[in-house]
Tab-separated table of C-alpha atoms in Angstrom:
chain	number	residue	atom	x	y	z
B	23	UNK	CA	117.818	122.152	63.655
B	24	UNK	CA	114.455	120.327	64.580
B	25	UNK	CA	116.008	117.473	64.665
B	26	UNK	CA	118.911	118.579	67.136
B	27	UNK	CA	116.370	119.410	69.079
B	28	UNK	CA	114.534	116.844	69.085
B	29	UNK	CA	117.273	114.255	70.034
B	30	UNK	CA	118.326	116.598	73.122
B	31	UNK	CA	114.972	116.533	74.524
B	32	UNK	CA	115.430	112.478	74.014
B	33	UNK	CA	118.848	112.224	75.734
B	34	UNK	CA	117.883	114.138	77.930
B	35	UNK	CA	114.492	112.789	79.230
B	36	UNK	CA	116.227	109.178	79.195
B	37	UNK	CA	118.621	110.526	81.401
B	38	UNK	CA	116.268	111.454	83.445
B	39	UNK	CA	114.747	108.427	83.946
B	40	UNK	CA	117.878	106.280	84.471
B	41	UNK	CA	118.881	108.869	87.358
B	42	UNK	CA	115.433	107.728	88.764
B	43	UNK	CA	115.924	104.269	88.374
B	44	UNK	CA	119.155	104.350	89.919
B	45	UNK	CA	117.370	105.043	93.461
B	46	UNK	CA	119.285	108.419	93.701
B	47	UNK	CA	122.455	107.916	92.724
B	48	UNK	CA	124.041	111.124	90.641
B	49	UNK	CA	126.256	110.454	87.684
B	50	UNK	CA	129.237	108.274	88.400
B	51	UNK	CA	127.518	106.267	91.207
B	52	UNK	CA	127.589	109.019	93.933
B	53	UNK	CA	125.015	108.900	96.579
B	54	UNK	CA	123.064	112.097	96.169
B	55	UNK	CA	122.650	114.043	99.125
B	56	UNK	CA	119.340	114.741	98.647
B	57	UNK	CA	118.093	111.026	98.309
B	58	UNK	CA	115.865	109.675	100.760
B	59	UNK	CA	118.667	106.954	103.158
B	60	UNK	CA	118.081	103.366	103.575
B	61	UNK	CA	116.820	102.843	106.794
B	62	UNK	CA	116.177	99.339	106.126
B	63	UNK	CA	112.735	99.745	104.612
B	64	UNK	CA	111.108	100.460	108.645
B	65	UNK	CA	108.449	103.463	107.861
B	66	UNK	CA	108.321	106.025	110.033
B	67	UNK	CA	106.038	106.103	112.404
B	68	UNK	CA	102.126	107.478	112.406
B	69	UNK	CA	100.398	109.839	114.490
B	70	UNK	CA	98.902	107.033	116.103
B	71	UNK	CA	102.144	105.282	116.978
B	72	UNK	CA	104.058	108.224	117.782
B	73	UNK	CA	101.253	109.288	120.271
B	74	UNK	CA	101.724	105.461	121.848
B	75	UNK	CA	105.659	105.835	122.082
B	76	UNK	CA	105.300	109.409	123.956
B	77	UNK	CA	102.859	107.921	126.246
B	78	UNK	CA	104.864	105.039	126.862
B	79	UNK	CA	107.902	107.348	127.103
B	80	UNK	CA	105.986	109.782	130.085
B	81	UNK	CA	104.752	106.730	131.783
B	82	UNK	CA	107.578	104.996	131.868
B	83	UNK	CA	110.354	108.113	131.934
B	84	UNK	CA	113.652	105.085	130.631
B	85	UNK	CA	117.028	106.474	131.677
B	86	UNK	CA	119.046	108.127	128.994
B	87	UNK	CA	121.806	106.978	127.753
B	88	UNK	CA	125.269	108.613	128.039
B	89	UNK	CA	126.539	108.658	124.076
B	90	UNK	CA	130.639	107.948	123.367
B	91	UNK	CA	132.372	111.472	123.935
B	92	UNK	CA	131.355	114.132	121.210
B	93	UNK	CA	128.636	111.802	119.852
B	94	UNK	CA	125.989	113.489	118.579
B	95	UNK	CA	122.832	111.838	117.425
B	96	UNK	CA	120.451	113.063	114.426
B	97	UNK	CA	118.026	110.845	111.377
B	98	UNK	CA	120.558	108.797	109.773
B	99	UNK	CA	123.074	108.016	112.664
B	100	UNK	CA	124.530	105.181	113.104
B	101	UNK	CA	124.826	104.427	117.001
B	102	UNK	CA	127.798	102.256	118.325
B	103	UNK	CA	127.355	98.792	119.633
B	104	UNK	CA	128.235	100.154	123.086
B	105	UNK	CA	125.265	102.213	122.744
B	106	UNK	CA	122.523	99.731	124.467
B	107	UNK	CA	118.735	99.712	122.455
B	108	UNK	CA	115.783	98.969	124.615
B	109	UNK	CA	112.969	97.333	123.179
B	110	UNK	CA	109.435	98.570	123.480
B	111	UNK	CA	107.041	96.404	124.683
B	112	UNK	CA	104.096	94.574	122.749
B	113	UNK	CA	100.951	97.140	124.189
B	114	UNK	CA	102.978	99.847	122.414
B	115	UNK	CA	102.812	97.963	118.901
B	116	UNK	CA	106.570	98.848	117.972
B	117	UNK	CA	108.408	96.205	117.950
B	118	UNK	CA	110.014	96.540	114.564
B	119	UNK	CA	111.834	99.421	116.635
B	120	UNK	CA	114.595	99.551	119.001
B	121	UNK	CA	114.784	103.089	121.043
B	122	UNK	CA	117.344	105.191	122.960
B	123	UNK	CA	116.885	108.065	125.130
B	124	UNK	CA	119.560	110.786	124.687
B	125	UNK	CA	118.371	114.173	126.477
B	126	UNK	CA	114.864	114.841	125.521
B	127	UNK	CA	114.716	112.779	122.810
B	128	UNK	CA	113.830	109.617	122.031
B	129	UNK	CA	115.383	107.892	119.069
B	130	UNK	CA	113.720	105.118	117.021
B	131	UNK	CA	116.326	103.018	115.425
B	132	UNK	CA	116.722	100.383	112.799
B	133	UNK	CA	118.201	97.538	115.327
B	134	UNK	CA	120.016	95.481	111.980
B	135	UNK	CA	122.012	98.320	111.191
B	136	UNK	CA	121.355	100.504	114.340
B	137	UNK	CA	120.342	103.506	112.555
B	138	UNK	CA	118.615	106.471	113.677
B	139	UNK	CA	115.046	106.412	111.716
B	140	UNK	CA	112.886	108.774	113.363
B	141	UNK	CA	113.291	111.315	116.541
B	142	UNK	CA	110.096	111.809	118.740
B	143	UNK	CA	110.810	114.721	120.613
């Protein structure tokens, strides 16, 4: 019986670290829902650079942009190619960013895969 034990706690800690491993995947190669997305290794801004953005953004007050009917935008979006990404410029530090205005947000986005990586709102 020790034994039985024993291997189950083996299995089932080596299980556990292959599901790390895998960078989130659950059994059978399916993204888990709960694993952090790619968002094309950009961090997420810091206090610091999030306080530069919003003063940018309230000095500067950029249009915002009209999104494709029904569009909505949250983290992990992927906007449209009709959707045009301003660049911020080189006082603010960002420039690994691109940024959109929708509403009263501004979205920071990945411009190689034009994903939504962090809202500032």
């Amino acid at each position: 019986m020790k034994k039985l034990i024993m291997a189950s706690a083996i299995a089932l800690a080596a299980s556990t670290a292959a599901y790390a491993q895998t960078g989130g995947s659950a059994p059978g190669g399916r993204p888990d829902a709960n694993a952090p997305r790619n968002t094309g290794n950009i961090n997420a801004p810091n206090q610091e650079q999030q306080r530069m953005i919003r003063s940018y953004w309230q000095s500067q007050r950029p249009a915002a942009v009209v999104l494709p009917n029904g569009m909505t935008v949250d983290r992990g979006t992927v906007l449209p190619g009709t959707v045009e990404l301003r660049s911020f410029p080189a006082n603010v530090g960002m420039t690994e960013y691109r940024y959109v205005v929708v509403g009263d947000n501004l979205y920071l986005v990945n411009p190689t895969d034009r994903r939504v990586v962090h809202i500032i709102r």
